[in-house]
PDB file of C-alpha atoms in Angstrom:
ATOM      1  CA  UNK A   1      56.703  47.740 -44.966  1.00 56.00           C
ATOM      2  CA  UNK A   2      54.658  45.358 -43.216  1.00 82.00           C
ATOM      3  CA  UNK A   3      53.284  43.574 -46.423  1.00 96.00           C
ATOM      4  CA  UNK A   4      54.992  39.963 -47.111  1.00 97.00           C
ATOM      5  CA  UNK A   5      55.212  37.022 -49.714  1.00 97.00           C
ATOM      6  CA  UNK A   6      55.774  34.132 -47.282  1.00 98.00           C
ATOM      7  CA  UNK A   7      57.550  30.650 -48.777  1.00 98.00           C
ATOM      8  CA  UNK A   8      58.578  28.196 -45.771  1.00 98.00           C
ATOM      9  CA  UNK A   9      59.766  25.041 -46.057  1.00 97.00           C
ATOM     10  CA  UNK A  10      61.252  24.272 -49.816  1.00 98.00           C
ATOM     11  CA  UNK A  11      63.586  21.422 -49.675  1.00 98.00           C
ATOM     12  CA  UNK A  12      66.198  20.794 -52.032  1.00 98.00           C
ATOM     13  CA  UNK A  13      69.022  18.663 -52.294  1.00 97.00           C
ATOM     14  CA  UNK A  14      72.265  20.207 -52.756  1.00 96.00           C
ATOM     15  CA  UNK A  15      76.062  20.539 -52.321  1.00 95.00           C
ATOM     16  CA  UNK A  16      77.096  22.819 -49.561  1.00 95.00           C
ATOM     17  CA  UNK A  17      79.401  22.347 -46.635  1.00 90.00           C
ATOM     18  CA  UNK A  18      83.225  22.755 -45.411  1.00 91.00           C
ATOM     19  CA  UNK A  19      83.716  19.237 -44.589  1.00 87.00           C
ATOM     20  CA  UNK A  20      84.586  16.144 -47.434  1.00 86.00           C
ATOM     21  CA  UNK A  21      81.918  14.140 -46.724  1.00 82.00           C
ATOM     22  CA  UNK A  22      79.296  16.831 -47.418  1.00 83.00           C
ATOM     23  CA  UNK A  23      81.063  17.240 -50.610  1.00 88.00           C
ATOM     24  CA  UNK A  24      80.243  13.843 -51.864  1.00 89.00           C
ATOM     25  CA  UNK A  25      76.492  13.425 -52.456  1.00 90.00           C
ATOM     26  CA  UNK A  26      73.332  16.057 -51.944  1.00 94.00           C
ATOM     27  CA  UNK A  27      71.678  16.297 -48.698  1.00 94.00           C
ATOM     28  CA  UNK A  28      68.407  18.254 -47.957  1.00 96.00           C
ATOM     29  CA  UNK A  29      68.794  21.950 -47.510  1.00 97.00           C
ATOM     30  CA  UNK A  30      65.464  23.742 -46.080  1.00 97.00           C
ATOM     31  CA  UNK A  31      64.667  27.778 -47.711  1.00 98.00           C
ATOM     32  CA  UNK A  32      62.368  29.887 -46.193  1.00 98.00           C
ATOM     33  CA  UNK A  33      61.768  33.189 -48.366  1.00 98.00           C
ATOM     34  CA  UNK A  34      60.184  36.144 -47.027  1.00 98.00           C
ATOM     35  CA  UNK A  35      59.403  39.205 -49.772  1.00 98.00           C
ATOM     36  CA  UNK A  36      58.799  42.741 -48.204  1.00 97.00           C
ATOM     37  CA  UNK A  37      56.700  44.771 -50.801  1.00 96.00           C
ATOM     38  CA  UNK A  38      53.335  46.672 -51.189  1.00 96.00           C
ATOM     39  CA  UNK A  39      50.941  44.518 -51.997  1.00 96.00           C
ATOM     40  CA  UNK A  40      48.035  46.279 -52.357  1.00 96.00           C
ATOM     41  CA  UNK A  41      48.609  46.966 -56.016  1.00 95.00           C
ATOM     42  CA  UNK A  42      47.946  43.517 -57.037  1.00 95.00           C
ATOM     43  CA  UNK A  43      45.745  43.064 -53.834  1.00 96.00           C
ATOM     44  CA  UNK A  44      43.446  45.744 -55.851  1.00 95.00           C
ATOM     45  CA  UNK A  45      43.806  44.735 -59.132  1.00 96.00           C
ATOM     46  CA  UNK A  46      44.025  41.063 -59.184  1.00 96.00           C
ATOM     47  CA  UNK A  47      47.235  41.524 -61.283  1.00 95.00           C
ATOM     48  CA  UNK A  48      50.101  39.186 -61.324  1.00 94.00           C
ATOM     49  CA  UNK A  49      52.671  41.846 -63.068  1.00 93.00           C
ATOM     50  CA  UNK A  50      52.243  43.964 -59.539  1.00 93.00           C
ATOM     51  CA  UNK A  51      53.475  41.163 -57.155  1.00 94.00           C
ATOM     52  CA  UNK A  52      56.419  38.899 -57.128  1.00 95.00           C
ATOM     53  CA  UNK A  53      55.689  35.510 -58.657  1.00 95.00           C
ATOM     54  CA  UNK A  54      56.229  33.311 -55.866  1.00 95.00           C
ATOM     55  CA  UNK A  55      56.503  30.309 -58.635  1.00 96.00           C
ATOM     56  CA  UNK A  56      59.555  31.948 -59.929  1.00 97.00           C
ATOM     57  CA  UNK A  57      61.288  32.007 -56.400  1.00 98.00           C
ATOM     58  CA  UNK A  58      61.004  28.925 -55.668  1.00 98.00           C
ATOM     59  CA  UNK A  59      62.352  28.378 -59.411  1.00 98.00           C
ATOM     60  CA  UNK A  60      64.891  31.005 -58.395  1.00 98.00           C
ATOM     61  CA  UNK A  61      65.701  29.164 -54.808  1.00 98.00           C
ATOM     62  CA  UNK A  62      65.875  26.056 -56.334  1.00 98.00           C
ATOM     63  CA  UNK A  63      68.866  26.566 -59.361  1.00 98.00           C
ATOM     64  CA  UNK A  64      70.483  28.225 -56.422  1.00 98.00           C
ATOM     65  CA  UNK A  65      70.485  25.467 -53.924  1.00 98.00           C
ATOM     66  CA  UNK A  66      70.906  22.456 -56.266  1.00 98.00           C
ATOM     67  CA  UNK A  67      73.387  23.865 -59.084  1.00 97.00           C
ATOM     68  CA  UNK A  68      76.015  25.555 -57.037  1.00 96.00           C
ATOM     69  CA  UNK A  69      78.754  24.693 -54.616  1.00 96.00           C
ATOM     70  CA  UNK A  70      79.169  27.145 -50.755  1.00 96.00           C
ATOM     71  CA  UNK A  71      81.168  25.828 -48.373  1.00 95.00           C
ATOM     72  CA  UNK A  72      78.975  27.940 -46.087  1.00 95.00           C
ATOM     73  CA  UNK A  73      75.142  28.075 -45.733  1.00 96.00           C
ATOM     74  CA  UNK A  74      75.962  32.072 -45.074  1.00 97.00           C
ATOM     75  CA  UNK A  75      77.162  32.123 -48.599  1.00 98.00           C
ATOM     76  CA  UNK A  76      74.665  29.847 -50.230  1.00 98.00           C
ATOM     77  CA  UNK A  77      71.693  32.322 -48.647  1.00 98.00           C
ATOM     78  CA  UNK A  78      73.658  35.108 -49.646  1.00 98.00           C
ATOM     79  CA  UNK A  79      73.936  34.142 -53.274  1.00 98.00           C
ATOM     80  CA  UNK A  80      69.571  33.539 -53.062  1.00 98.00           C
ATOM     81  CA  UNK A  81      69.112  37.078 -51.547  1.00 98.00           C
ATOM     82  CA  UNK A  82      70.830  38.896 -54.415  1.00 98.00           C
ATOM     83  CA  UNK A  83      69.615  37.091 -56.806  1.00 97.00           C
ATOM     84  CA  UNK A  84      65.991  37.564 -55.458  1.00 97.00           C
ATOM     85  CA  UNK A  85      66.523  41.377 -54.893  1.00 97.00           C
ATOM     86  CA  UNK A  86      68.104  42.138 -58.672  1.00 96.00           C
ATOM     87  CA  UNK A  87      65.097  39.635 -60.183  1.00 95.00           C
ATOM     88  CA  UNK A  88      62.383  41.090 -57.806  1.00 95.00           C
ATOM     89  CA  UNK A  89      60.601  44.432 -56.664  1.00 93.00           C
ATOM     90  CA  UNK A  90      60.938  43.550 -53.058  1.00 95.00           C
ATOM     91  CA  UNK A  91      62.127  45.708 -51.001  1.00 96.00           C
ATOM     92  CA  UNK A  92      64.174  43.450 -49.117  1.00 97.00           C
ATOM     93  CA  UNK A  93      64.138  39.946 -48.157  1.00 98.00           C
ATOM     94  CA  UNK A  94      64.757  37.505 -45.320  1.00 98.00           C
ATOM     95  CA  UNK A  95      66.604  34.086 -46.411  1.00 98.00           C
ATOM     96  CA  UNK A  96      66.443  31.153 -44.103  1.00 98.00           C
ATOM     97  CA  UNK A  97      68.559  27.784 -44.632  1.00 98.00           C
ATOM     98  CA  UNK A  98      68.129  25.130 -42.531  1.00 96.00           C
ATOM     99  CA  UNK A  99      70.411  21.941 -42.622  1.00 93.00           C
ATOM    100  CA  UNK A 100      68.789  19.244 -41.030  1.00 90.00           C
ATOM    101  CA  UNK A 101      71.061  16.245 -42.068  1.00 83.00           C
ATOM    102  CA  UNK A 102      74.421  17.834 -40.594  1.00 80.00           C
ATOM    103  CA  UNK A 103      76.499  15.509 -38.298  1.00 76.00           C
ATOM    104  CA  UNK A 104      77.525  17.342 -35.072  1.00 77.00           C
ATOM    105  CA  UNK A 105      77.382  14.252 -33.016  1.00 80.00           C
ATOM    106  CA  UNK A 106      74.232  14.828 -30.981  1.00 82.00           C
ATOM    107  CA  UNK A 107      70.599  15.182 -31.411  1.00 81.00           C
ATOM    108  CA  UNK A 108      68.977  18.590 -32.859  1.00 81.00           C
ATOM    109  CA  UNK A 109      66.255  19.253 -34.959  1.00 82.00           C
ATOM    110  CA  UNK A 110      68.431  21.452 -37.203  1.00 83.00           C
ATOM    111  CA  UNK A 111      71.222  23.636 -37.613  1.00 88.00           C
ATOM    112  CA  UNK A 112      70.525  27.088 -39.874  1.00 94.00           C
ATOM    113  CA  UNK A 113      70.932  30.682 -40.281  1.00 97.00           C
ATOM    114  CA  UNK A 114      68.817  33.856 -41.627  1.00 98.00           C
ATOM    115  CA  UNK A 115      69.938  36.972 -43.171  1.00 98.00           C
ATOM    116  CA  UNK A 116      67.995  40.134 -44.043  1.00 98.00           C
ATOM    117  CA  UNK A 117      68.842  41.903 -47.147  1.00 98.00           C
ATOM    118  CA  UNK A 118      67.616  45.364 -48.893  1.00 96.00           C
ATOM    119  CA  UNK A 119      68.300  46.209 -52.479  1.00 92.00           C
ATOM    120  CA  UNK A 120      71.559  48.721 -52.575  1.00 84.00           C
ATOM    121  CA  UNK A 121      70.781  52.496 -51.516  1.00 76.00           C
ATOM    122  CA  UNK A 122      67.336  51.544 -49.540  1.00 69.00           C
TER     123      UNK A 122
END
């Protein structure tokens, strides 16, 4: 499937990380979302019931990110690819977290990870 529903760069502030001081207050979190389905249905008919509402993902993105608690940004994009492939007809997506505020002791832009997920027997 070569067809895609591209959303880069959401920030949210959340509550993720293994160490105590990332426990006590938010700090940003970057999402990237990428949506593998056909899109030529709603390419066609100008319909928004035959694509994925990209409003609701971010919607979706954003209850994940702000109202839960990962110790791990694996978990925390885990948790936003499931719940984007049960709400969603894609058939599969690519999560992307970022964490840009994380303390290693040296200069980086970021530190992050991205998984690829595809609904169960595809």
């Amino acid at each position: 499937m070569t067809d895609r529903i591209v959303i880069e760069g959401m920030v949210f502030q959340g509550i993720h990380g293994v160490h105590e001081h990332e426990q006590l207050a938010p700090q940003p979190f970057e999402v990237d979302v990428e949506l593998a389905l056909n899109l030529q249905p709603a390419g066609l008919s100008d319909d928004l019931a035959l694509t994925a509402d990209y409003s609701r993902v971010f919607e979706t993105c954003r209850q994940i990110v702000e109202s839960t608690r990962f110790s791990l940004i694996e978990a925390l994009a885990e948790a936003i690819a499931q719940e984007i492939l049960a709400g969603f007809p894609a058939d599969e997506v690519t999560v992307r977290i970022r964490k840009p505020a994380v303390d290693l002791g040296g200069t980086f832009r970021a530190v992050g990870i991205e998984i690829r997920r595809r609904p169960p027997g595809r």
